[in-house]
Short mmCIF file of N, CA and C in Angstrom, two decimals:
data_model
loop_
_atom_site.label_atom_id
_atom_site.label_comp_id
_atom_site.label_asym_id
_atom_site.label_seq_id
_atom_site.Cartn_x
_atom_site.Cartn_y
_atom_site.Cartn_z
N MET A 26 168.75 60.83 108.61
CA MET A 26 167.84 59.92 109.27
C MET A 26 167.29 58.89 108.28
N LEU A 27 167.16 59.25 107.04
CA LEU A 27 166.63 58.33 106.04
C LEU A 27 167.47 57.06 105.91
N ILE A 28 168.76 57.20 106.05
CA ILE A 28 169.64 56.03 105.98
C ILE A 28 169.28 55.04 107.08
N TYR A 29 169.07 55.54 108.28
CA TYR A 29 168.72 54.66 109.39
C TYR A 29 167.36 54.01 109.16
N ILE A 30 166.38 54.81 108.74
CA ILE A 30 165.01 54.32 108.54
C ILE A 30 164.99 53.20 107.50
N GLN A 31 165.81 53.31 106.47
CA GLN A 31 165.84 52.29 105.43
C GLN A 31 166.34 50.95 105.96
N MET A 32 167.06 50.96 107.07
CA MET A 32 167.59 49.73 107.64
C MET A 32 166.56 48.99 108.49
N ILE A 33 165.41 49.60 108.74
CA ILE A 33 164.39 49.03 109.61
C ILE A 33 163.25 48.48 108.76
N GLU A 34 162.77 47.31 109.13
CA GLU A 34 161.72 46.66 108.33
C GLU A 34 160.31 47.05 108.76
N SER A 35 159.98 46.98 110.03
CA SER A 35 158.59 47.21 110.44
C SER A 35 158.28 48.70 110.59
N GLU A 36 157.06 49.05 110.28
CA GLU A 36 156.62 50.44 110.38
C GLU A 36 156.64 50.92 111.83
N GLU A 37 156.30 50.04 112.76
CA GLU A 37 156.29 50.39 114.18
C GLU A 37 157.71 50.75 114.65
N ASP A 38 158.70 49.94 114.23
CA ASP A 38 160.08 50.23 114.60
C ASP A 38 160.59 51.51 113.92
N LYS A 39 160.15 51.74 112.69
CA LYS A 39 160.53 52.97 112.00
C LYS A 39 160.02 54.19 112.76
N SER A 40 158.78 54.10 113.20
CA SER A 40 158.18 55.20 113.95
C SER A 40 158.92 55.41 115.28
N LYS A 41 159.22 54.32 115.97
CA LYS A 41 159.92 54.41 117.26
C LYS A 41 161.30 55.03 117.06
N PHE A 42 162.02 54.58 116.04
CA PHE A 42 163.35 55.12 115.79
C PHE A 42 163.29 56.60 115.43
N GLU A 43 162.32 56.97 114.61
CA GLU A 43 162.17 58.38 114.24
C GLU A 43 161.92 59.24 115.47
N GLN A 44 161.09 58.76 116.38
CA GLN A 44 160.84 59.49 117.62
C GLN A 44 162.11 59.61 118.46
N LEU A 45 162.87 58.51 118.55
CA LEU A 45 164.13 58.53 119.29
C LEU A 45 165.10 59.54 118.67
N TYR A 46 165.19 59.51 117.36
CA TYR A 46 166.10 60.40 116.65
C TYR A 46 165.74 61.86 116.92
N LEU A 47 164.48 62.19 116.76
CA LEU A 47 164.05 63.58 116.93
C LEU A 47 164.19 64.04 118.38
N LYS A 48 163.93 63.16 119.32
CA LYS A 48 163.98 63.55 120.73
C LYS A 48 165.40 63.65 121.28
N TYR A 49 166.29 62.76 120.87
CA TYR A 49 167.59 62.65 121.54
C TYR A 49 168.81 63.05 120.72
N ARG A 50 168.66 63.40 119.47
CA ARG A 50 169.84 63.67 118.64
C ARG A 50 170.68 64.81 119.18
N TRP A 51 170.06 65.88 119.66
CA TRP A 51 170.86 67.02 120.17
C TRP A 51 171.48 66.71 121.51
N LEU A 52 170.80 65.94 122.34
CA LEU A 52 171.39 65.50 123.61
C LEU A 52 172.61 64.64 123.32
N MET A 53 172.47 63.71 122.38
CA MET A 53 173.57 62.83 122.02
C MET A 53 174.75 63.64 121.49
N TYR A 54 174.46 64.61 120.65
CA TYR A 54 175.52 65.44 120.09
C TYR A 54 176.24 66.22 121.20
N SER A 55 175.48 66.78 122.13
CA SER A 55 176.13 67.57 123.20
C SER A 55 176.96 66.68 124.12
N VAL A 56 176.49 65.46 124.38
CA VAL A 56 177.27 64.52 125.20
C VAL A 56 178.58 64.18 124.48
N ALA A 57 178.48 63.83 123.21
CA ALA A 57 179.67 63.46 122.45
C ALA A 57 180.64 64.65 122.32
N LYS A 58 180.11 65.83 122.07
CA LYS A 58 180.97 67.01 121.91
C LYS A 58 181.66 67.37 123.22
N SER A 59 180.97 67.15 124.36
CA SER A 59 181.60 67.46 125.64
C SER A 59 182.78 66.53 125.93
N ILE A 60 182.75 65.34 125.39
CA ILE A 60 183.85 64.39 125.58
C ILE A 60 184.95 64.63 124.54
N LEU A 61 184.56 64.84 123.30
CA LEU A 61 185.52 64.90 122.20
C LEU A 61 186.05 66.30 121.89
N ASN A 62 185.29 67.33 122.24
CA ASN A 62 185.67 68.72 121.94
C ASN A 62 185.94 68.95 120.46
N ASN A 63 185.17 68.26 119.62
CA ASN A 63 185.34 68.38 118.18
C ASN A 63 184.01 68.05 117.52
N GLU A 64 183.53 68.95 116.69
CA GLU A 64 182.21 68.78 116.08
C GLU A 64 182.13 67.56 115.17
N HIS A 65 183.15 67.35 114.35
CA HIS A 65 183.12 66.24 113.40
C HIS A 65 183.19 64.90 114.12
N ASP A 66 184.06 64.79 115.11
CA ASP A 66 184.14 63.55 115.88
C ASP A 66 182.85 63.30 116.65
N ALA A 67 182.24 64.37 117.15
CA ALA A 67 180.97 64.24 117.87
C ALA A 67 179.89 63.71 116.94
N GLU A 68 179.86 64.20 115.71
CA GLU A 68 178.88 63.71 114.73
C GLU A 68 179.12 62.23 114.43
N ASP A 69 180.40 61.84 114.33
CA ASP A 69 180.72 60.42 114.10
C ASP A 69 180.26 59.56 115.28
N ALA A 70 180.46 60.05 116.49
CA ALA A 70 180.04 59.29 117.67
C ALA A 70 178.53 59.13 117.71
N VAL A 71 177.81 60.18 117.36
CA VAL A 71 176.35 60.10 117.33
C VAL A 71 175.89 59.11 116.27
N HIS A 72 176.53 59.14 115.12
CA HIS A 72 176.19 58.20 114.06
C HIS A 72 176.40 56.76 114.53
N GLN A 73 177.55 56.50 115.13
CA GLN A 73 177.84 55.15 115.63
C GLN A 73 176.87 54.75 116.73
N ALA A 74 176.48 55.70 117.57
CA ALA A 74 175.51 55.41 118.63
C ALA A 74 174.16 55.05 118.03
N PHE A 75 173.73 55.77 117.00
CA PHE A 75 172.47 55.44 116.36
C PHE A 75 172.50 54.06 115.72
N LEU A 76 173.62 53.68 115.14
CA LEU A 76 173.74 52.34 114.58
C LEU A 76 173.62 51.28 115.68
N SER A 77 174.23 51.54 116.82
CA SER A 77 174.11 50.62 117.95
C SER A 77 172.68 50.55 118.48
N ILE A 78 172.01 51.69 118.51
CA ILE A 78 170.61 51.73 118.95
C ILE A 78 169.75 50.93 117.98
N LEU A 79 170.03 51.03 116.70
CA LEU A 79 169.26 50.25 115.71
C LEU A 79 169.35 48.75 116.00
N VAL A 80 170.53 48.29 116.34
CA VAL A 80 170.72 46.86 116.63
C VAL A 80 169.92 46.44 117.86
N ASN A 81 169.78 47.34 118.82
CA ASN A 81 169.10 47.01 120.08
C ASN A 81 167.74 47.69 120.20
N LEU A 82 167.13 48.05 119.10
CA LEU A 82 165.87 48.79 119.12
C LEU A 82 164.75 48.04 119.84
N GLN A 83 164.74 46.73 119.74
CA GLN A 83 163.68 45.94 120.37
C GLN A 83 163.74 46.02 121.90
N LYS A 84 164.86 46.43 122.47
CA LYS A 84 164.98 46.53 123.92
C LYS A 84 164.48 47.87 124.46
N ILE A 85 164.17 48.79 123.57
CA ILE A 85 163.63 50.08 123.99
C ILE A 85 162.12 50.01 123.88
N HIS A 86 161.46 50.13 125.01
CA HIS A 86 160.00 49.99 125.02
C HIS A 86 159.28 51.34 124.96
N LYS A 87 159.81 52.34 125.65
CA LYS A 87 159.21 53.67 125.66
C LYS A 87 160.25 54.67 125.19
N VAL A 88 159.84 55.59 124.36
CA VAL A 88 160.76 56.60 123.84
C VAL A 88 161.06 57.65 124.89
N ASP A 89 160.04 58.12 125.56
CA ASP A 89 160.18 59.23 126.50
C ASP A 89 160.14 58.73 127.93
N CYS A 90 161.27 58.16 128.39
CA CYS A 90 161.36 57.74 129.79
C CYS A 90 162.81 57.85 130.24
N PRO A 91 163.05 57.95 131.53
CA PRO A 91 164.43 58.12 132.03
C PRO A 91 165.35 56.95 131.66
N GLU A 92 164.81 55.74 131.61
CA GLU A 92 165.64 54.58 131.28
C GLU A 92 166.17 54.69 129.86
N THR A 93 165.31 55.08 128.94
CA THR A 93 165.73 55.23 127.54
C THR A 93 166.75 56.35 127.41
N LYS A 94 166.51 57.45 128.09
CA LYS A 94 167.44 58.57 128.03
C LYS A 94 168.82 58.16 128.54
N SER A 95 168.86 57.49 129.68
CA SER A 95 170.16 57.10 130.22
C SER A 95 170.83 56.06 129.34
N TYR A 96 170.06 55.14 128.78
CA TYR A 96 170.62 54.14 127.87
C TYR A 96 171.27 54.83 126.66
N ILE A 97 170.57 55.78 126.08
CA ILE A 97 171.08 56.48 124.90
C ILE A 97 172.33 57.29 125.24
N VAL A 98 172.34 57.92 126.39
CA VAL A 98 173.51 58.69 126.80
C VAL A 98 174.70 57.76 127.04
N ILE A 99 174.46 56.62 127.66
CA ILE A 99 175.54 55.66 127.92
C ILE A 99 176.16 55.21 126.60
N ILE A 100 175.32 54.83 125.65
CA ILE A 100 175.82 54.38 124.35
C ILE A 100 176.62 55.49 123.66
N THR A 101 176.11 56.71 123.71
CA THR A 101 176.81 57.83 123.08
C THR A 101 178.15 58.09 123.75
N GLU A 102 178.18 58.06 125.07
CA GLU A 102 179.44 58.25 125.79
C GLU A 102 180.46 57.21 125.38
N ARG A 103 180.03 55.94 125.31
CA ARG A 103 180.94 54.86 124.96
C ARG A 103 181.51 55.04 123.55
N LYS A 104 180.66 55.43 122.62
CA LYS A 104 181.11 55.64 121.24
C LYS A 104 182.08 56.82 121.18
N ALA A 105 181.81 57.87 121.93
CA ALA A 105 182.71 59.03 121.95
C ALA A 105 184.05 58.64 122.56
N ILE A 106 184.03 57.86 123.61
CA ILE A 106 185.28 57.42 124.24
C ILE A 106 186.07 56.54 123.28
N ASP A 107 185.38 55.69 122.53
CA ASP A 107 186.07 54.85 121.54
C ASP A 107 186.78 55.71 120.51
N ILE A 108 186.13 56.76 120.05
CA ILE A 108 186.75 57.67 119.08
C ILE A 108 187.93 58.38 119.72
N LEU A 109 187.77 58.85 120.94
CA LEU A 109 188.85 59.53 121.64
C LEU A 109 190.03 58.60 121.84
N ARG A 110 189.74 57.38 122.22
CA ARG A 110 190.80 56.39 122.44
C ARG A 110 191.55 56.12 121.13
N ALA A 111 190.81 55.98 120.04
CA ALA A 111 191.45 55.73 118.75
C ALA A 111 192.29 56.93 118.33
N ARG A 112 191.80 58.11 118.61
CA ARG A 112 192.50 59.33 118.22
C ARG A 112 193.76 59.55 119.05
N LYS A 113 193.70 59.24 120.32
CA LYS A 113 194.82 59.50 121.21
C LYS A 113 195.55 58.23 121.65
N HIS A 114 195.08 57.09 121.16
CA HIS A 114 195.66 55.80 121.54
C HIS A 114 195.63 55.60 123.05
N ILE A 115 194.49 55.91 123.64
CA ILE A 115 194.30 55.76 125.08
C ILE A 115 193.53 54.47 125.32
N SER A 116 194.01 53.67 126.24
CA SER A 116 193.28 52.44 126.56
C SER A 116 193.13 52.25 128.06
N SER A 117 193.44 53.25 128.82
CA SER A 117 193.43 53.12 130.27
C SER A 117 192.02 53.17 130.85
N LEU A 118 191.71 52.19 131.69
CA LEU A 118 190.43 52.18 132.39
C LEU A 118 190.34 53.36 133.35
N GLU A 119 191.47 53.80 133.88
CA GLU A 119 191.47 54.94 134.79
C GLU A 119 190.95 56.19 134.08
N PHE A 120 191.30 56.36 132.82
CA PHE A 120 190.80 57.51 132.06
C PHE A 120 189.28 57.48 132.00
N GLU A 121 188.72 56.31 131.71
CA GLU A 121 187.29 56.17 131.59
C GLU A 121 186.59 56.46 132.92
N GLU A 122 187.20 56.10 134.02
CA GLU A 122 186.58 56.32 135.31
C GLU A 122 186.59 57.78 135.71
N GLU A 123 187.46 58.59 135.10
CA GLU A 123 187.50 60.01 135.40
C GLU A 123 186.38 60.79 134.73
N LEU A 124 185.81 60.25 133.67
CA LEU A 124 184.74 60.95 132.98
C LEU A 124 183.52 61.06 133.88
N SER A 125 182.88 62.18 133.82
CA SER A 125 181.77 62.42 134.73
C SER A 125 180.49 61.74 134.32
N GLY A 126 180.26 61.51 133.05
CA GLY A 126 179.01 60.90 132.61
C GLY A 126 177.89 61.91 132.64
N ILE A 127 176.69 61.42 132.44
CA ILE A 127 175.52 62.28 132.42
C ILE A 127 175.26 62.83 133.81
N GLU A 128 174.84 64.06 133.86
CA GLU A 128 174.48 64.67 135.13
C GLU A 128 173.17 64.06 135.62
N ILE A 129 173.14 63.60 136.84
CA ILE A 129 171.92 63.04 137.40
C ILE A 129 171.65 63.70 138.73
N THR A 130 170.39 63.80 139.08
CA THR A 130 170.04 64.37 140.36
C THR A 130 170.14 63.28 141.41
N LEU A 131 170.74 63.65 142.52
CA LEU A 131 170.90 62.68 143.59
C LEU A 131 169.60 62.50 144.35
N PRO A 132 169.20 61.25 144.54
CA PRO A 132 168.03 61.03 145.38
C PRO A 132 168.37 61.47 146.81
N ILE A 133 167.37 61.80 147.56
CA ILE A 133 167.65 62.29 148.92
C ILE A 133 167.34 61.26 149.98
N ASP A 134 167.10 60.01 149.55
CA ASP A 134 166.74 59.00 150.53
C ASP A 134 167.94 58.37 151.22
N GLY A 135 169.16 58.60 150.69
CA GLY A 135 170.35 58.04 151.31
C GLY A 135 170.45 56.54 151.13
N GLY A 136 169.69 55.98 150.23
CA GLY A 136 169.67 54.54 150.03
C GLY A 136 170.50 54.09 148.85
N LEU A 137 170.08 52.98 148.28
CA LEU A 137 170.80 52.36 147.18
C LEU A 137 170.88 53.28 145.96
N ALA A 138 169.78 53.91 145.59
CA ALA A 138 169.78 54.79 144.42
C ALA A 138 170.76 55.94 144.61
N ASP A 139 170.83 56.45 145.82
CA ASP A 139 171.76 57.54 146.13
C ASP A 139 173.20 57.06 145.98
N ALA A 140 173.49 55.87 146.48
CA ALA A 140 174.85 55.32 146.39
C ALA A 140 175.23 55.06 144.93
N ILE A 141 174.30 54.53 144.14
CA ILE A 141 174.57 54.28 142.73
C ILE A 141 174.83 55.60 142.00
N ALA A 142 174.06 56.62 142.32
CA ALA A 142 174.22 57.93 141.66
C ALA A 142 175.58 58.54 141.94
N ARG A 143 176.19 58.21 143.08
CA ARG A 143 177.48 58.79 143.42
C ARG A 143 178.67 57.96 142.95
N LEU A 144 178.42 56.83 142.29
CA LEU A 144 179.51 56.04 141.73
C LEU A 144 180.13 56.76 140.54
N PRO A 145 181.37 56.44 140.21
CA PRO A 145 181.93 56.98 138.96
C PRO A 145 181.07 56.56 137.78
N ALA A 146 181.05 57.37 136.75
CA ALA A 146 180.15 57.14 135.60
C ALA A 146 180.30 55.73 135.03
N ARG A 147 181.50 55.27 134.88
CA ARG A 147 181.74 53.95 134.27
C ARG A 147 181.10 52.84 135.09
N TYR A 148 181.25 52.92 136.41
CA TYR A 148 180.64 51.91 137.28
C TYR A 148 179.12 52.02 137.25
N ARG A 149 178.63 53.25 137.31
CA ARG A 149 177.19 53.47 137.30
C ARG A 149 176.58 52.90 136.02
N GLU A 150 177.26 53.09 134.90
CA GLU A 150 176.76 52.60 133.62
C GLU A 150 176.58 51.09 133.62
N VAL A 151 177.62 50.35 134.03
CA VAL A 151 177.51 48.89 133.96
C VAL A 151 176.50 48.35 134.97
N ILE A 152 176.42 48.98 136.13
CA ILE A 152 175.41 48.57 137.13
C ILE A 152 174.01 48.77 136.55
N LEU A 153 173.75 49.92 135.96
CA LEU A 153 172.43 50.20 135.40
C LEU A 153 172.12 49.30 134.20
N LEU A 154 173.08 49.15 133.30
CA LEU A 154 172.82 48.30 132.13
C LEU A 154 172.54 46.86 132.55
N ARG A 155 173.26 46.38 133.55
CA ARG A 155 173.09 44.98 133.98
C ARG A 155 171.83 44.77 134.82
N TYR A 156 171.66 45.58 135.85
CA TYR A 156 170.61 45.29 136.83
C TYR A 156 169.33 46.09 136.63
N ALA A 157 169.41 47.28 136.08
CA ALA A 157 168.19 48.05 135.85
C ALA A 157 167.56 47.72 134.50
N TYR A 158 168.41 47.50 133.48
CA TYR A 158 167.89 47.26 132.14
C TYR A 158 167.93 45.79 131.75
N GLY A 159 168.62 44.96 132.52
CA GLY A 159 168.60 43.52 132.30
C GLY A 159 169.47 42.99 131.17
N TYR A 160 170.44 43.76 130.71
CA TYR A 160 171.32 43.27 129.67
C TYR A 160 172.30 42.25 130.26
N THR A 161 172.70 41.27 129.47
CA THR A 161 173.70 40.31 129.90
C THR A 161 175.08 40.95 129.76
N THR A 162 176.07 40.35 130.39
CA THR A 162 177.43 40.89 130.27
C THR A 162 177.91 40.80 128.82
N LYS A 163 177.47 39.80 128.11
CA LYS A 163 177.83 39.66 126.69
C LYS A 163 177.23 40.81 125.87
N GLU A 164 175.95 41.14 126.13
CA GLU A 164 175.29 42.24 125.42
C GLU A 164 175.93 43.58 125.77
N ILE A 165 176.26 43.76 127.05
CA ILE A 165 176.91 45.01 127.47
C ILE A 165 178.26 45.13 126.79
N GLY A 166 179.00 44.05 126.73
CA GLY A 166 180.29 44.06 126.06
C GLY A 166 180.17 44.45 124.61
N LYS A 167 179.15 43.93 123.95
CA LYS A 167 178.93 44.26 122.54
C LYS A 167 178.60 45.75 122.39
N MET A 168 177.75 46.27 123.28
CA MET A 168 177.37 47.69 123.22
C MET A 168 178.56 48.60 123.46
N LEU A 169 179.41 48.21 124.41
CA LEU A 169 180.52 49.08 124.82
C LEU A 169 181.81 48.77 124.07
N GLY A 170 181.79 47.76 123.22
CA GLY A 170 182.99 47.41 122.47
C GLY A 170 184.05 46.77 123.33
N ARG A 171 183.63 46.00 124.31
CA ARG A 171 184.55 45.33 125.23
C ARG A 171 184.25 43.84 125.24
N SER A 172 185.20 43.06 125.72
CA SER A 172 184.96 41.62 125.83
C SER A 172 184.05 41.36 127.03
N GLN A 173 183.44 40.20 127.02
CA GLN A 173 182.56 39.82 128.13
C GLN A 173 183.36 39.75 129.43
N GLU A 174 184.58 39.28 129.37
CA GLU A 174 185.42 39.18 130.57
C GLU A 174 185.74 40.57 131.14
N THR A 175 185.99 41.52 130.27
CA THR A 175 186.25 42.89 130.72
C THR A 175 185.03 43.46 131.42
N VAL A 176 183.86 43.23 130.84
CA VAL A 176 182.62 43.71 131.46
C VAL A 176 182.41 43.04 132.81
N GLN A 177 182.69 41.76 132.90
CA GLN A 177 182.53 41.05 134.18
C GLN A 177 183.46 41.63 135.25
N ARG A 178 184.71 41.93 134.85
CA ARG A 178 185.64 42.54 135.81
C ARG A 178 185.18 43.93 136.23
N LEU A 179 184.71 44.69 135.27
CA LEU A 179 184.21 46.03 135.57
C LEU A 179 182.98 45.97 136.47
N LEU A 180 182.11 45.02 136.22
CA LEU A 180 180.93 44.84 137.05
C LEU A 180 181.32 44.44 138.47
N TYR A 181 182.32 43.59 138.60
CA TYR A 181 182.82 43.19 139.92
C TYR A 181 183.35 44.41 140.68
N ARG A 182 184.13 45.24 139.98
CA ARG A 182 184.68 46.46 140.61
C ARG A 182 183.57 47.44 140.97
N ALA A 183 182.57 47.52 140.11
CA ALA A 183 181.44 48.42 140.36
C ALA A 183 180.68 47.99 141.61
N LYS A 184 180.44 46.69 141.74
CA LYS A 184 179.73 46.19 142.92
C LYS A 184 180.54 46.41 144.19
N ALA A 185 181.86 46.24 144.10
CA ALA A 185 182.72 46.49 145.26
C ALA A 185 182.69 47.97 145.64
N ALA A 186 182.73 48.85 144.64
CA ALA A 186 182.66 50.29 144.91
C ALA A 186 181.31 50.66 145.51
N LEU A 187 180.25 50.02 145.01
CA LEU A 187 178.92 50.27 145.55
C LEU A 187 178.83 49.82 147.01
N GLN A 188 179.38 48.66 147.30
CA GLN A 188 179.38 48.16 148.68
C GLN A 188 180.15 49.12 149.59
N ASN A 189 181.31 49.59 149.13
CA ASN A 189 182.09 50.55 149.92
C ASN A 189 181.30 51.84 150.15
N GLN A 190 180.61 52.30 149.12
CA GLN A 190 179.81 53.51 149.22
C GLN A 190 178.69 53.33 150.25
N LEU A 191 178.03 52.18 150.20
CA LEU A 191 176.94 51.91 151.14
C LEU A 191 177.47 51.80 152.57
N GLU A 192 178.60 51.15 152.75
CA GLU A 192 179.20 51.05 154.08
C GLU A 192 179.59 52.42 154.61
N LYS A 193 180.15 53.24 153.73
CA LYS A 193 180.54 54.60 154.11
C LYS A 193 179.31 55.41 154.53
N ASP A 194 178.17 55.15 153.88
CA ASP A 194 176.94 55.84 154.21
C ASP A 194 176.26 55.28 155.46
N GLY A 195 176.81 54.17 155.97
CA GLY A 195 176.23 53.57 157.17
C GLY A 195 175.04 52.68 156.91
N ALA A 196 174.90 52.20 155.67
CA ALA A 196 173.79 51.29 155.36
C ALA A 196 174.07 49.92 155.93
N VAL A 197 173.02 49.26 156.37
CA VAL A 197 173.12 47.92 156.90
C VAL A 197 173.09 46.95 155.73
N LEU A 198 174.15 46.12 155.60
CA LEU A 198 174.22 45.19 154.47
C LEU A 198 173.89 43.79 154.92
#
């Protein structure tokens, strides 16, 4: 953790990062290990995720909130998938859509939140990063290691899947 702390200038950001590290490091490790099935690769994914979090630290306002938790899990998943892809030379979007992502409880209202929760993890991630957290497609691309055009296409597919899900649920659009 000292290596990360040395990269931060303000005391407030150092404190915030330390809290993030202590609160989420084991969650991040378990997410990465569940994808990679290898302790060393999982540690590498967590390290890369922390470096990405350092770059975007100013966008995290509260340490202990569901938005921060999901953001951290998304970043960790992406870094783990990047390692897996490099290890196995996998580049298929279909592979990424098969991953389950973080377990979330389904809302019982049958509305938009319920439909988003039932999307494949990859679609759910880009929808949340774009519309719930307010990141631009360029920022999302940088976080996920993808081009802006790839993120835009993925976002388009995610919105189409969301619309299909809502129609299937009988929602009035």
